[in-house]
Short mmCIF file of C-alpha atoms in Angstrom, two decimals:
data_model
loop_
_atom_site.label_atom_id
_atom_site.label_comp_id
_atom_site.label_asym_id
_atom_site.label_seq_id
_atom_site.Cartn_x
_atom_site.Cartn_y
_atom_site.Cartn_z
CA UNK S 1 -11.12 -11.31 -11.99
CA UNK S 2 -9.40 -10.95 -8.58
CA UNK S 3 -11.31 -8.06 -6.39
CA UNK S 4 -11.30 -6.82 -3.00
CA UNK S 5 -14.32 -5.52 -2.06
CA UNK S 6 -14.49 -2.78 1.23
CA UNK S 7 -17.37 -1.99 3.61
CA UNK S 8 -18.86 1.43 3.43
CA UNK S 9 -17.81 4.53 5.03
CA UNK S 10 -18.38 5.16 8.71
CA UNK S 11 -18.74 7.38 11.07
CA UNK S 12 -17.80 6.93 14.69
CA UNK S 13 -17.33 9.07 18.22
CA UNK S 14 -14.49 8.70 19.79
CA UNK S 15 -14.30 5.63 21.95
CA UNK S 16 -16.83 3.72 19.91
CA UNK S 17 -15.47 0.38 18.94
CA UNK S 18 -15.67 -0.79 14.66
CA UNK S 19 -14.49 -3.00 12.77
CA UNK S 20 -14.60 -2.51 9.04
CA UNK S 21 -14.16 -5.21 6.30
CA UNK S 22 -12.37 -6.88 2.85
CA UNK S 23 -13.92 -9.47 1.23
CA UNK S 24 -11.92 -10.85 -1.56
CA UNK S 25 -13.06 -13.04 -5.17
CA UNK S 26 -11.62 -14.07 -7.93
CA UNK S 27 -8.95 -15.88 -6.35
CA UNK S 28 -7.87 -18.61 -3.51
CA UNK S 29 -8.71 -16.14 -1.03
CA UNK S 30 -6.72 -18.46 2.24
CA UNK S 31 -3.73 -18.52 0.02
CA UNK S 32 -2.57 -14.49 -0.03
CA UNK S 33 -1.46 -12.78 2.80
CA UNK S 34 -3.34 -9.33 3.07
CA UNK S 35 -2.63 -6.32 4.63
CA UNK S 36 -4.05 -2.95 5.89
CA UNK S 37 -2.85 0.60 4.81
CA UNK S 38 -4.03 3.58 6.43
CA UNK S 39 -4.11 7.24 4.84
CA UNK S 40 -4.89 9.93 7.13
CA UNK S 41 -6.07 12.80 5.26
CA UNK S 42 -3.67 14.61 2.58
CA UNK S 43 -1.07 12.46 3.79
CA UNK S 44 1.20 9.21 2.34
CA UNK S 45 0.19 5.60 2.67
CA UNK S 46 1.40 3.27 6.19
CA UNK S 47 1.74 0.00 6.61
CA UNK S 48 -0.44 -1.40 9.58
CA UNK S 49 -0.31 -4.56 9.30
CA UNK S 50 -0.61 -7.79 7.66
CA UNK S 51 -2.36 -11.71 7.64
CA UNK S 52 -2.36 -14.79 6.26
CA UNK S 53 -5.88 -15.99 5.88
CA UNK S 54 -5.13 -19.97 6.27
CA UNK S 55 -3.83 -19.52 9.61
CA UNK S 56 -4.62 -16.57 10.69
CA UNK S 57 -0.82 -15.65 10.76
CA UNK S 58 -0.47 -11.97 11.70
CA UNK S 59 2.24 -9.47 12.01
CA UNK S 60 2.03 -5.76 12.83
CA UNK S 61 3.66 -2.53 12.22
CA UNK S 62 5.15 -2.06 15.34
CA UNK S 63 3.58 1.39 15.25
CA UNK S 64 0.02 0.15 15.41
CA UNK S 65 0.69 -3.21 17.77
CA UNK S 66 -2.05 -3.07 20.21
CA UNK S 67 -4.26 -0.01 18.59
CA UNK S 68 -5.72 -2.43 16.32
CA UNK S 69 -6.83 -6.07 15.94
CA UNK S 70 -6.62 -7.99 12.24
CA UNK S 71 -8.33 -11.07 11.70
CA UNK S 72 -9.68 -13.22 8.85
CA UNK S 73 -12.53 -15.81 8.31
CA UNK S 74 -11.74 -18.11 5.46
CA UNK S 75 -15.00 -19.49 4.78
CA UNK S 76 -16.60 -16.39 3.70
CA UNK S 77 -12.96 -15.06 2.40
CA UNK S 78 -13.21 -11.78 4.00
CA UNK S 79 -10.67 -10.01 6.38
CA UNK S 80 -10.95 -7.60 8.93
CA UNK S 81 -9.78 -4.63 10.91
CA UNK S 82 -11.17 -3.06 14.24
CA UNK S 83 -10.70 -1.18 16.84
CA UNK S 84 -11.93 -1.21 20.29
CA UNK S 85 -11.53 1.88 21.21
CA UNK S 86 -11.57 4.61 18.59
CA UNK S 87 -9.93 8.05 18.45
CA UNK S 88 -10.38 11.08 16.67
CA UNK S 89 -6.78 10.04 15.28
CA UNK S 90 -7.83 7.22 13.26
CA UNK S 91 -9.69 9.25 10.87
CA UNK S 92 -8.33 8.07 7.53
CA UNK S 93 -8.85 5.86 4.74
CA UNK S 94 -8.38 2.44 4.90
CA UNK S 95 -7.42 0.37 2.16
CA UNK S 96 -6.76 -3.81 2.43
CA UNK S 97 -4.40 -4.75 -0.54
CA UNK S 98 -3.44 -8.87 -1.43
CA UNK S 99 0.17 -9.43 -1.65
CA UNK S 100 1.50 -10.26 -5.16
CA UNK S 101 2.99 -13.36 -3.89
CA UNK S 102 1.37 -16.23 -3.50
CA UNK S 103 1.95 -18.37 -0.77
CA UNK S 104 2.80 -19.07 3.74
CA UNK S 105 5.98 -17.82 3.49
CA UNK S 106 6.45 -13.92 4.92
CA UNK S 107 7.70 -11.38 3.77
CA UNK S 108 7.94 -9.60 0.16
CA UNK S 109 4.98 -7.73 1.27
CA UNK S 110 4.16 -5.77 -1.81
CA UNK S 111 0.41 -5.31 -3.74
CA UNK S 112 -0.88 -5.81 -6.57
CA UNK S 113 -4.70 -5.80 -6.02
CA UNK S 114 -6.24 -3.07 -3.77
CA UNK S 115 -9.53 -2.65 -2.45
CA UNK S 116 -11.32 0.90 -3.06
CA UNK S 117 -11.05 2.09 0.15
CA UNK S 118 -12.83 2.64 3.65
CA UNK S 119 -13.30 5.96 5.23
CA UNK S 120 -13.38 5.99 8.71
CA UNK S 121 -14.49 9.15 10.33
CA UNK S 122 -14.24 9.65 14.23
CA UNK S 123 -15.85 13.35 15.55
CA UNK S 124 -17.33 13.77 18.59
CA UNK L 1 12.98 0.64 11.23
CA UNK L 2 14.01 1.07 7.44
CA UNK L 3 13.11 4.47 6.73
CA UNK L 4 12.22 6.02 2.66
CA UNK L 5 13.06 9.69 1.74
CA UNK L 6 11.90 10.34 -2.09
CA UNK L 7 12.72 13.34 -3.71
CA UNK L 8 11.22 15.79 -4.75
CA UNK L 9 8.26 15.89 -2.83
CA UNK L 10 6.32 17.85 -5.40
CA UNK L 11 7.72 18.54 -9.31
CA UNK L 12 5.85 20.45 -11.93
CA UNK L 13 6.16 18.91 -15.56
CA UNK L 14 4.87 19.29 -18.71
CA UNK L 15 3.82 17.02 -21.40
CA UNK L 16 6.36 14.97 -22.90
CA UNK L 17 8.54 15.67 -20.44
CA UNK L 18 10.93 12.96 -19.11
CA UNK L 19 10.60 12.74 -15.29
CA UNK L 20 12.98 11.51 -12.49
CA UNK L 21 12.14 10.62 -8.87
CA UNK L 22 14.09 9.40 -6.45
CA UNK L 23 13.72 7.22 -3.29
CA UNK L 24 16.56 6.96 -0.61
CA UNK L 25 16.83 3.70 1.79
CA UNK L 26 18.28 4.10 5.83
CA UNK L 27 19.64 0.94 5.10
CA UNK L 28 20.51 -1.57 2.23
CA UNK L 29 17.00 -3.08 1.07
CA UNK L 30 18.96 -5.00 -1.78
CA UNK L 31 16.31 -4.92 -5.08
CA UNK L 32 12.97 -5.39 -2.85
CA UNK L 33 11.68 -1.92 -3.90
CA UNK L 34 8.38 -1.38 -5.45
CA UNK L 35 6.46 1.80 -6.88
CA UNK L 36 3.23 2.95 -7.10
CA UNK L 37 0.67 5.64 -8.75
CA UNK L 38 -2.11 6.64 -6.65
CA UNK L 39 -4.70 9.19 -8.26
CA UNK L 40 -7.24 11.67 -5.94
CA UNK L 41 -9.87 9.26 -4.54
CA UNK L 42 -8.37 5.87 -5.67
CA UNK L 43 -6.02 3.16 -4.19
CA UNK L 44 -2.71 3.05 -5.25
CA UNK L 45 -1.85 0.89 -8.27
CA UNK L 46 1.88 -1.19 -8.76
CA UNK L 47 3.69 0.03 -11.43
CA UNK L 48 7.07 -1.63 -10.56
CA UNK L 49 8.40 -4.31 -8.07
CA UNK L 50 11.99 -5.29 -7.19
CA UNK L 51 13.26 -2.19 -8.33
CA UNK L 52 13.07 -2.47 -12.03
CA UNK L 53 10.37 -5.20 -12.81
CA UNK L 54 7.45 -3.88 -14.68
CA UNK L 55 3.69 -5.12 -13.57
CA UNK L 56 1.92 -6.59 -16.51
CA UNK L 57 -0.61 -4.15 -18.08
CA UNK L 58 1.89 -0.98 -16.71
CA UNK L 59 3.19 1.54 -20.06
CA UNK L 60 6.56 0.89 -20.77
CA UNK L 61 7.09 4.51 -20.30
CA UNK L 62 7.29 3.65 -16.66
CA UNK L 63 10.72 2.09 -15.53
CA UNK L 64 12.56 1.54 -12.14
CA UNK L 65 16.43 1.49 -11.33
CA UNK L 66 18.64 0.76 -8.35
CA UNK L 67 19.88 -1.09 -5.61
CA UNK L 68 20.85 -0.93 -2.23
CA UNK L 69 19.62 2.24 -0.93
CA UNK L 70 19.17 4.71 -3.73
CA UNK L 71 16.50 3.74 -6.48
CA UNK L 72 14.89 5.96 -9.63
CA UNK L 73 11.36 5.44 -10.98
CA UNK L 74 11.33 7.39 -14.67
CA UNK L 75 8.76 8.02 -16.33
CA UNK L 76 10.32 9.10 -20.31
CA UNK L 77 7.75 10.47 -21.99
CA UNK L 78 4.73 11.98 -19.46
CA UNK L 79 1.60 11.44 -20.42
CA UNK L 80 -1.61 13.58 -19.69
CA UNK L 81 -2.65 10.27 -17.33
CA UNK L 82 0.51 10.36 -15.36
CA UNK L 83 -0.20 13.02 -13.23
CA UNK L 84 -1.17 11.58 -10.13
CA UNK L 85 1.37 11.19 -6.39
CA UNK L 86 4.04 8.35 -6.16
CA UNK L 87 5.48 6.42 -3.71
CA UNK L 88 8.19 3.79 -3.29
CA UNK L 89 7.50 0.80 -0.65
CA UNK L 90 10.48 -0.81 0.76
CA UNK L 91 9.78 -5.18 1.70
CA UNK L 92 13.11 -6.07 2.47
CA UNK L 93 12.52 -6.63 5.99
CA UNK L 94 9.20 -8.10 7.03
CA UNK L 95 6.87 -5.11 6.99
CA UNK L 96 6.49 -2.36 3.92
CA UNK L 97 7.69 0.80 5.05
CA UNK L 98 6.49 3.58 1.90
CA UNK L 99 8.15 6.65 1.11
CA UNK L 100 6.28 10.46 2.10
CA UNK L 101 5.31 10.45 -1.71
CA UNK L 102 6.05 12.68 -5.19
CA UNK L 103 3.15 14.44 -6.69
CA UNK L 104 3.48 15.25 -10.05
CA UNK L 105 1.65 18.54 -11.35
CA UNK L 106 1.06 19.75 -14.45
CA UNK L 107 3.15 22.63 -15.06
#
């Protein structure tokens, strides 16, 4: 059974640096790209970015280029997201999703598995 | 940027009813349009990919149409488990650009 398994809700002050994470089973983890969505609160889902665990081959919503950093580590087939320097903006929930496709080639970057979700809180 | 406009952004339904929501391209995306249902507290789930595909284990209630830049997801008969928020995610270019979102209320 393919999952994707989140880290736990946090809770940050602004500035703080965090970097949450996706670890993913059931599948040839290195051989999926997998992206980030963010969901700020009663709001619709964005695109962040997205990687290819293999190679670490990364593109970004241009919208989010240099707010955050994605990276992967094949041989505990988990990815990441973080942030260096947090703001109260990036409250939201987090989710990584695994592209249907399987596969090096970009593009067609829609999702068929989803992890559950991280909620990242930033208050002073 | 390809932008998504779906319409309406809320509808109120009943059971049984069949339901119609739209999604609106900037530019020509071709078929590389996918949906999705996302219920309070959960991540989204795939109901349909390039436009009119269905996702194994998705009720063939659910189906998709269109092309270019003006696409339909119906659902024919609503169910009590179909109210939840839906979005359309454009892949034609390389990023995923998703719509604002229809919820769905019981009316």
């Amino acid at each position: 059974e393919v999952q994707l398994v989140q880290s736990g809700a946090e809770v940050k002050k602004p500035g703080e640096s965090l970097k949450i994470s996706c670890k993913g089973s059931g599948y040839s983890f290195t051989s999926y790209w997998i992206a980030w969505v963010r969901q700020m609160p009663g709001e619709g889902l964005e695109w962040m970015g997205i990687i290819y665990p293999e190679d670490s081959d990364t593109r970004y919503n241009p919208s989010f280029r240099g707010q955050v950093t994605l990276s992967a580590d094949k041989s505990i087939s988990t990815a990441y997201l973080q942030w260096s320097s947090l703001k109260a903006s990036d409250t939201a929930m987090y989710y990584c999703a695994r592209r249907d496709i399987v596969g090096a080639t970009p593009g067609l970057y829609y999702f068929n598995y989803w992890g559950q979700g991280t909620l990242v809180t930033v208050s002073p | 940027d390809i932008q998504m406009t779906q319409s309406p952004s809320t509808l109120s339904a009943s059971v049984g009813d069949r339901v119609t929501i739209t999604c609106r391209a900037s530019q020509s995306i071709s078929s590389w349009l996918a949906w999705y249902q996302q219920k309070p507290g959960k991540a989204p789930n795939l109901l349909i990919y390039k436009a009119s595909s269905l996702e194994s284990g998705v009720p063939s209630r659910f189906s998709g149409s269109g092309s270019g830049t003006e696409f339909t997801l119906t659902i024919s008969s609503l169910q009590p488990d179909d109210f939840a928020t839906y979005y359309c995610q454009q892949y034609n270019s390389y990023s995923g650009t998703f719509g604002q979102g229809t919820k769905v209320e019981i009316k």
